[in-house]
């Protein structure tokens, strides 16, 4: 009942059936590619030569350094490649044995180079314990009569294994699995490629957090930004302050224990993903007040206290609680960054409070300067070894910030904001164009795809400054997602952000063609995710995915 | 990171904690009701008196007529009430036996009226075989020291059982299940309360179609409009014309067989739901052309045929194929209505075709009149016993239509369209405000809720005409939904349409209060759906649902 926008056929050479002046073509809107990697590698020379694959005999051999992370990755990718390419899944009439025998009537095909045997994995230096900002994620992958993956870093090996697993594809009739010969040199364009999940507005089960990490690994994202608590609930189960979740969580079953967090951190580490905790202060803290009302400000209306607002910035108990909690959180989250929030502080509440009015008057301060004072007192609590990340308001209010602070840009007029931040010498994480809670009918991943934060500030003509945009994050705020829809809402929409942050920038001349090509690749990628039990929703329009679980 | 619109507290008497001038309140945005029915009954007198419930001993006793539909309904609702109110699910530490014993330390509560024992179900006339347009769905339900459900119709009994099952609720600590005394007189405002599912743009599994029927029954919807095929694919597996799906389905596994359809029809009938088949002609038929290209029109560009368009209206083979297919479809779908589509015909394709140009010239016709000619030839193929439903274009083009034809209004300027249709004496099904494929960030169910088709044409000042709007349908077009997200995308958004079509109209004076109250009821209802394994997404904002499966 609804006409599609007419699809311009940039790809007619590859998909002749798409050539039509009408929008009623049968079959998928964008036929998927076969064995195309998402996010697109920096350099790839795919060949027409291919190998057939018997998934059940595929081997991965470690030839260089090894470590538990690598061993588990080899087990994982062996399983993935065998399981997602299991032909039995597509044709129940086909007995397993027929696959193990050579098909005798195979037509002669000059591109066929025999059967794929083994991937050799060579890690040329020792493993690191945890992924980190600016870690090396580069790798080289060659598929030829022998297939070889080489990297100087365990994180590069993980990225390469993922790419290799994506090269396998089915023939149209699902009778055969193939992998084409290719040569890949790959590395990320941005260091910080994140996804924010908000577990304060709705509780998200551990199951779906782990599934999110699986999906992130498939998209080479490397930062899980855990916006763990907010006004509405406090699911972080502190050992030092158990009342925070006892009184602040939605329900006693809706908490994250120390063990849960250790599981998430370990699962993420095995996939080269950092876990960045956020405890947003002084705003978005109403749920803290269920257990500790005294650390929040009483908001006044017509001379009467009516509700609780942001944290009380002149109460020493506030800073004591934050300091003690941060100490515990840093023990549970090994990352070298800590997100202290600082956004959307209800300054009007502070302005309504008689004590704070008095304090501001005595100290000749505005409420905005009070916010600055608050952040100045909180930042040192992180200690020497941990760098802060703050939402842009903290920079905007002129708080003196440590040199390595990352400024998280999310608000309107983001280009002007980024210019200002960069000129001040700070580094940026960008999210303004990538708020996944805003949704259109379909295909909105294209808007995310076209948003390139470095291109936005290209008028600076200063590569050093421009490159201080070190990455970005897709943000899945939690008001309208819970366990029912968080996976389908995020994927494959966040995949567009993932490719923007990993792959080469779109060329100004060929950009349209690159987007048109991406429309076909993301169809394959979404189906690939579904075959690995991640319920990615349809990216753009009509289509189908065989073998989804 | 995103401020909620300030929620006006229309309900502060019931939810005092929501009284705040700030938007940062802890806990759910709209705390759910307890034991409130969705859609809201026409008349209800809830009392403060309540009964405690031991779900494992609840009995339903049939005292009047009975039949297989009723027997299965009793089994189903016995299971639902026992299973969804199973306290063990909420507190694993609580041994089953403690529930079976009387709690000795129970505080005296004057509202407590003892334990709920049994529901007596009295059907006062014989069962019908299939639900039908204008069937009787009224029922009376009393919960007192004895509970009684009475209806003159099996369909009313089904609606009453659903209402009864929704009355149970948990105490805040999940230690007890309760049901309040109440007295309900209920019947629907509109006869046709439908949901359209499009299985042509993406295949939807039988599993999710049956789940959709479960959800419809929970919302007292009574028409499953199955838009089964479209341009993109033909999953209906015809016995007469097997090539239609062999060549037109996305994949051999993505078809609906005769047995599948029988299962859907039977499952729906057991829930008082009609299954309305749509085979949309002459547009939206591109997939038919994979097997039968000759029944489609060749579209021309610059003197050359470039693609296939709508059906060929001057080829007798077209009508033969439609006639034979309709005959089969009518055998498989027992409903007395048949939707023949008729929307969005690419008249420019017809105008581009030399043969049709010649025909139109010879007969002094426009392409729009050709559409009329086509429909005039198709409608009689339905036979005497089946009434047609058509998309509004068929009416707009002045096709002579049988008196009982229902006109399905979906396009812009729907108010003017409805006035015109009603003045012409036809009946209307309304969908224009209820296209579920258009989605906003959250809370868009409120827009559906506020759309009342009869109120839109109240300026007619003619109740007979106004009441010729006999119902409506929420439409879930398939471009951007498949098995991954169809259930979460439809529910609880379609619940808003369901209540609009079942319950009394919103009063002009109290409308705001009714909407405010509905915000709390839909939270309970969405959680109730989740407890019955229907993944309804969050309706409005922050919240939680305990015991979801």
Coordinates of C-alpha atoms in Angstrom, one line a residue, chain B residues 87-464:
Chain B
X87 CA 3.5 -16.7 42.2
X88 CA 6.5 -19.0 42.1
X89 CA 7.6 -17.2 39.0
X90 CA 8.2 -14.1 41.1
X91 CA 9.8 -15.4 44.1
X92 CA 12.0 -18.5 43.8
X93 CA 12.6 -18.7 47.5
X94 CA 8.9 -19.2 48.2
X95 CA 8.0 -22.9 48.3
X96 CA 4.8 -23.9 46.6
X97 CA 3.5 -25.3 49.8
X98 CA 3.4 -22.0 51.6
X99 CA 0.9 -20.8 49.1
X100 CA -1.4 -23.7 49.6
X101 CA -1.5 -23.1 53.3
X102 CA -3.5 -20.3 54.7
X103 CA -1.1 -17.4 55.7
X104 CA -1.8 -17.4 59.4
X105 CA -0.6 -13.8 60.2
X106 CA -2.9 -12.2 57.7
X107 CA -3.9 -8.8 58.9
X108 CA -7.6 -8.2 59.2
X109 CA -8.8 -6.3 56.1
X110 CA -12.4 -5.4 55.9
X111 CA -12.3 -5.4 52.1
X112 CA -11.1 -9.0 52.0
X113 CA -14.0 -11.3 51.0
X114 CA -12.4 -14.6 51.2
X115 CA -10.9 -16.8 48.5
X116 CA -12.0 -16.8 44.9
X117 CA -13.4 -20.1 44.0
X118 CA -15.0 -20.5 40.6
X119 CA -16.3 -18.8 37.5
X120 CA -19.7 -20.0 36.2
X121 CA -20.0 -19.6 32.5
X122 CA -23.5 -19.6 31.0
X123 CA -23.9 -19.6 27.3
X124 CA -27.6 -19.1 26.6
X125 CA -27.8 -20.2 23.0
X126 CA -26.0 -22.7 20.7
X127 CA -22.5 -22.0 19.3
X128 CA -21.9 -20.7 15.8
X129 CA -19.4 -22.3 13.6
X130 CA -17.5 -19.2 12.5
X131 CA -17.3 -15.6 13.6
X132 CA -18.9 -13.2 11.3
X133 CA -19.5 -9.5 10.6
X134 CA -22.0 -8.1 13.1
X135 CA -21.8 -11.2 15.3
X136 CA -23.0 -10.7 18.9
X137 CA -20.0 -10.1 21.2
X138 CA -21.8 -8.8 24.3
X139 CA -21.5 -10.3 27.7
X140 CA -22.2 -9.7 31.4
X141 CA -19.6 -10.5 34.0
X142 CA -20.1 -10.4 37.7
X143 CA -17.5 -11.1 40.3
X144 CA -18.9 -11.4 43.8
X145 CA -19.2 -14.3 46.2
X146 CA -20.0 -16.2 43.1
X147 CA -18.6 -15.1 39.8
X148 CA -20.7 -15.4 36.7
X149 CA -20.2 -14.8 33.0
X150 CA -23.3 -14.8 30.8
X151 CA -23.7 -14.3 27.1
X152 CA -26.2 -15.1 24.4
X153 CA -23.3 -15.9 22.0
X154 CA -20.1 -18.0 22.1
X155 CA -18.3 -14.9 20.9
X156 CA -19.5 -12.9 23.9
X157 CA -18.3 -15.7 26.2
X158 CA -14.9 -15.5 24.6
X159 CA -14.7 -11.8 25.2
X160 CA -15.9 -12.2 28.8
X161 CA -13.4 -14.9 29.6
X162 CA -10.6 -12.5 28.3
X163 CA -12.0 -9.7 30.6
X164 CA -12.2 -12.1 33.5
X165 CA -8.6 -13.2 33.0
X166 CA -7.5 -9.6 33.1
X167 CA -9.0 -8.8 36.5
X168 CA -6.4 -10.7 38.4
X169 CA -3.5 -8.7 39.8
X170 CA -0.6 -9.0 42.2
X171 CA -0.1 -7.1 45.4
X172 CA 2.9 -4.8 45.2
X173 CA 5.3 -7.4 46.8
X174 CA 4.0 -10.2 44.6
X175 CA 3.0 -12.2 47.7
X176 CA -0.6 -12.5 46.7
X177 CA -2.9 -12.6 43.7
X178 CA -6.2 -10.8 44.1
X179 CA -9.4 -10.1 42.1
X180 CA -11.8 -7.3 43.0
X181 CA -15.5 -7.6 43.1
X182 CA -17.0 -6.0 40.0
X183 CA -20.0 -5.9 37.7
X184 CA -19.4 -5.5 34.0
X185 CA -21.8 -5.1 31.1
X186 CA -19.9 -5.0 27.9
X187 CA -20.2 -4.9 24.1
X188 CA -18.2 -3.5 21.2
X189 CA -18.8 0.0 19.7
X190 CA -17.7 -1.1 16.2
X191 CA -18.3 -4.4 14.4
X192 CA -15.1 -4.7 12.4
X193 CA -12.0 -4.4 14.6
X194 CA -9.1 -5.5 12.5
X195 CA -5.4 -5.8 12.2
X196 CA -3.8 -6.0 8.7
X197 CA -0.6 -8.0 8.4
X198 CA 1.4 -7.9 5.2
X199 CA 3.2 -11.1 4.4
X200 CA 4.2 -10.0 0.9
X201 CA 7.1 -7.7 1.7
X202 CA 8.6 -9.9 4.3
X203 CA 7.6 -13.5 5.2
X204 CA 6.1 -13.8 8.6
X205 CA 6.4 -17.2 10.2
X206 CA 3.3 -19.2 11.2
X207 CA 4.5 -19.0 14.8
X208 CA 4.3 -15.2 14.7
X209 CA 0.9 -15.2 12.9
X210 CA -0.5 -17.4 15.7
X211 CA 1.1 -15.2 18.3
X212 CA -0.5 -12.2 16.6
X213 CA -3.9 -13.9 16.9
X214 CA -3.3 -14.5 20.6
X215 CA -2.5 -10.8 21.0
X216 CA -5.6 -9.8 19.0
X217 CA -7.8 -11.9 21.3
X218 CA -6.3 -10.2 24.3
X219 CA -7.3 -6.9 22.7
X220 CA -10.8 -8.1 21.6
X221 CA -9.9 -7.5 17.9
X222 CA -12.0 -9.7 15.6
X223 CA -10.6 -9.5 12.0
X224 CA -7.2 -10.7 10.9
X225 CA -6.8 -9.0 7.5
X226 CA -4.2 -11.2 5.8
X227 CA -2.6 -9.1 3.0
X228 CA -0.9 -12.3 1.9
X229 CA 0.8 -11.5 -1.3
X230 CA 2.2 -8.3 -2.9
X231 CA 4.6 -7.1 -5.6
X232 CA 7.6 -8.5 -3.8
X233 CA 6.5 -12.1 -3.1
X234 CA 3.8 -14.6 -3.5
X235 CA 3.9 -16.9 -0.4
X236 CA 0.4 -18.3 -0.9
X237 CA 0.9 -21.9 -2.1
X238 CA -1.9 -22.5 -4.4
X239 CA -2.9 -26.1 -5.3
X240 CA -4.3 -25.0 -8.6
X241 CA -1.4 -22.8 -9.5
X242 CA 1.6 -24.1 -7.6
X243 CA 4.0 -22.1 -9.9
X244 CA 2.7 -18.9 -8.4
X245 CA 4.6 -19.5 -5.1
X246 CA 7.3 -21.8 -6.7
X247 CA 8.5 -18.8 -8.7
X248 CA 7.0 -15.9 -6.7
X249 CA 7.8 -16.7 -3.1
X250 CA 11.1 -15.4 -1.7
X251 CA 12.2 -18.9 -0.9
X252 CA 10.8 -22.4 -1.0
X253 CA 10.6 -22.4 2.8
X254 CA 8.6 -19.1 2.8
X255 CA 5.2 -20.2 1.8
X256 CA 1.8 -20.8 3.4
X257 CA 0.3 -24.1 2.5
X258 CA -3.4 -25.1 2.6
X259 CA -2.7 -26.8 6.0
X260 CA -1.1 -23.6 7.3
X261 CA -4.1 -21.6 6.3
X262 CA -6.5 -24.1 7.9
X263 CA -4.5 -23.9 11.1
X264 CA -4.6 -20.1 11.1
X265 CA -8.4 -20.0 10.3
X266 CA -9.1 -22.5 13.0
X267 CA -6.9 -20.9 15.6
X268 CA -8.5 -17.5 14.8
X269 CA -12.1 -19.0 15.0
X270 CA -11.4 -20.4 18.4
X271 CA -10.6 -16.8 19.5
X272 CA -13.6 -15.2 17.8
X273 CA -11.4 -13.8 15.0
X274 CA -12.4 -13.8 11.3
X275 CA -9.6 -14.2 8.8
X276 CA -10.1 -11.8 5.9
X277 CA -8.0 -12.8 2.8
X278 CA -6.8 -10.0 0.5
X279 CA -5.6 -10.7 -3.0
X280 CA -4.9 -7.2 -4.2
X281 CA -5.6 -6.6 -7.9
X282 CA -4.8 -5.2 -10.4
X283 CA -1.9 -3.4 -8.8
X284 CA 0.6 -4.8 -6.3
X285 CA 0.7 -8.0 -8.4
X286 CA 4.3 -8.0 -9.8
X287 CA 5.1 -11.3 -8.0
X288 CA 2.2 -13.1 -9.9
X289 CA 4.2 -12.3 -13.1
X290 CA 7.1 -14.5 -12.1
X291 CA 5.0 -17.5 -13.1
X292 CA 2.4 -15.7 -15.3
X293 CA 4.0 -12.8 -17.0
X294 CA 1.3 -12.6 -19.6
X295 CA -1.4 -11.5 -17.1
X296 CA 0.7 -8.4 -16.4
X297 CA 0.9 -5.3 -18.5
X298 CA 4.2 -4.4 -20.3
X299 CA 5.2 -0.9 -19.4
X300 CA 6.8 1.1 -22.1
X301 CA 9.5 3.8 -22.1
X302 CA 10.7 5.5 -25.3
X303 CA 8.9 2.9 -27.4
X304 CA 10.4 -0.1 -25.7
X305 CA 8.9 -2.4 -23.1
X306 CA 11.0 -2.0 -19.9
X307 CA 9.2 -3.7 -17.1
X308 CA 6.0 -5.4 -16.0
X309 CA 3.2 -3.3 -14.4
X310 CA -0.4 -3.9 -13.1
X311 CA -2.5 -6.8 -14.5
X312 CA -3.5 -6.6 -18.1
X313 CA -7.1 -5.5 -18.1
X314 CA -7.9 -6.5 -21.6
X315 CA -6.5 -10.0 -21.5
X316 CA -9.1 -12.7 -20.8
X317 CA -6.4 -14.9 -19.3
X318 CA -6.1 -12.4 -16.5
X319 CA -9.7 -12.8 -15.4
X320 CA -9.6 -16.6 -15.8
X321 CA -6.6 -16.8 -13.4
X322 CA -8.2 -14.5 -10.9
X323 CA -11.5 -16.4 -11.0
X324 CA -9.9 -19.8 -10.5
X325 CA -7.7 -18.6 -7.8
X326 CA -10.6 -16.8 -6.0
X327 CA -12.5 -20.1 -6.1
X328 CA -9.7 -21.9 -4.3
X329 CA -9.2 -19.1 -1.8
X330 CA -12.9 -19.0 -0.9
X331 CA -12.7 -22.7 -0.2
X332 CA -9.8 -22.2 2.2
X333 CA -11.0 -19.0 3.9
X334 CA -14.6 -19.4 5.1
X335 CA -15.2 -15.6 5.7
X336 CA -18.1 -13.9 4.0
X337 CA -15.9 -11.0 3.0
X338 CA -13.1 -10.9 0.5
X339 CA -10.7 -8.0 0.0
X340 CA -9.8 -7.5 -3.6
X341 CA -7.6 -4.5 -3.1
X342 CA -7.7 -2.1 -6.0
X343 CA -5.3 0.5 -4.6
X344 CA -2.3 2.3 -6.2
X345 CA -2.7 1.1 -9.7
X346 CA 0.1 2.3 -11.9
X347 CA -2.1 4.0 -14.5
X348 CA 1.0 5.5 -16.2
X349 CA 2.1 2.0 -17.1
X350 CA -1.3 1.3 -18.7
X351 CA -1.0 4.6 -20.5
X352 CA 2.4 3.7 -21.8
X353 CA 1.4 0.4 -23.4
X354 CA 0.5 0.7 -27.2
X355 CA -2.2 -2.0 -27.1
X356 CA -3.9 -0.4 -24.1
X357 CA -3.5 3.1 -25.7
X358 CA -5.4 1.7 -28.7
X359 CA -8.1 0.1 -26.6
X360 CA -8.7 3.2 -24.6
X361 CA -8.8 5.3 -27.8
X362 CA -11.2 2.9 -29.4
X363 CA -13.5 2.8 -26.4
X364 CA -13.0 6.5 -25.5
X365 CA -11.8 5.7 -22.0
X366 CA -9.3 7.1 -19.6
X367 CA -6.9 4.9 -17.7
X368 CA -8.9 5.5 -14.6
X369 CA -12.0 4.2 -16.4
X370 CA -10.0 1.2 -17.4
X371 CA -9.4 0.6 -13.7
X372 CA -13.1 0.8 -13.3
X373 CA -13.7 -1.7 -16.1
X374 CA -11.2 -4.1 -14.5
X375 CA -12.9 -4.0 -11.1
X376 CA -16.4 -4.3 -12.6
X377 CA -15.2 -7.6 -14.2
X378 CA -13.5 -8.9 -11.0
X379 CA -16.2 -8.2 -8.5
X380 CA -18.8 -10.7 -9.9
X381 CA -16.1 -13.4 -9.6
X382 CA -16.7 -13.4 -5.8
X383 CA -20.1 -15.0 -6.3
X384 CA -23.3 -14.3 -4.5
X385 CA -22.4 -15.4 -1.1
X386 CA -19.3 -13.2 -0.5
X387 CA -19.2 -9.5 -0.1
X388 CA -16.3 -7.4 -1.4
X389 CA -14.0 -5.0 0.5
X390 CA -12.0 -2.6 -1.7
X391 CA -9.4 0.1 -1.0
X392 CA -10.9 3.5 -1.5
X393 CA -9.6 4.1 -5.0
X394 CA -12.2 1.7 -6.4
X395 CA -14.9 3.9 -5.0
X396 CA -13.1 7.1 -6.1
X397 CA -13.1 5.9 -9.7
X398 CA -16.8 5.5 -9.7
X399 CA -16.9 1.7 -10.1
X400 CA -20.5 0.5 -9.6
X401 CA -20.3 -1.5 -6.4
X402 CA -22.7 -4.0 -4.7
X403 CA -24.6 -2.4 -1.9
X404 CA -22.8 -4.2 0.9
X405 CA -19.3 -3.4 -0.3
X406 CA -17.1 -2.1 2.4
X407 CA -14.9 0.8 1.4
X408 CA -11.5 0.8 3.1
X409 CA -10.3 4.3 3.7
X410 CA -6.5 4.8 4.0
X411 CA -5.4 7.9 2.1
X412 CA -4.8 11.5 3.0
X413 CA -7.9 13.8 3.2
X414 CA -9.8 11.0 4.8
X415 CA -12.5 13.1 6.4
X416 CA -13.7 14.5 3.0
X417 CA -13.4 11.0 1.6
X418 CA -15.5 9.5 4.4
X419 CA -18.2 12.1 4.0
X420 CA -18.4 11.3 0.3
X421 CA -18.6 7.6 0.8
X422 CA -21.2 7.8 3.6
X423 CA -23.4 10.1 1.5
X424 CA -23.2 7.6 -1.3
X425 CA -24.7 5.0 1.1
X426 CA -21.7 2.8 1.5
X427 CA -20.1 1.4 4.6
X428 CA -16.6 2.2 5.7
X429 CA -13.6 0.5 7.3
X430 CA -11.2 3.1 8.5
X431 CA -7.4 2.8 8.6
X432 CA -5.9 6.2 7.6
X433 CA -4.8 7.2 11.0
X434 CA -3.6 3.7 12.0
X435 CA -0.6 2.9 9.8
X436 CA 1.8 1.2 12.2
X437 CA 4.7 1.3 9.8
X438 CA 5.1 5.0 10.6
X439 CA 6.7 5.2 13.9
X440 CA 7.8 7.9 16.3
X441 CA 10.2 7.7 19.2
X442 CA 7.6 6.5 21.7
X443 CA 4.1 7.1 22.8
X444 CA 2.7 7.3 19.3
X445 CA -0.1 5.0 20.4
X446 CA -1.7 8.1 21.8
X447 CA -2.2 9.5 18.3
X448 CA -4.0 6.3 17.3
X449 CA -6.0 6.5 20.5
X450 CA -7.3 10.0 19.8
X451 CA -8.3 9.2 16.2
X452 CA -12.1 8.4 16.2
X453 CA -13.5 8.0 12.7
X454 CA -17.1 8.6 13.7
X455 CA -16.2 11.8 15.6
X456 CA -14.3 12.9 12.4
X457 CA -17.6 13.0 10.5
X458 CA -19.8 14.2 13.3
X459 CA -20.7 17.3 11.2
X460 CA -22.9 15.0 9.1
X461 CA -25.4 15.1 12.0
X462 CA -26.9 11.8 10.8
X463 CA -26.4 8.9 13.1
X464 CA -27.5 6.4 10.6

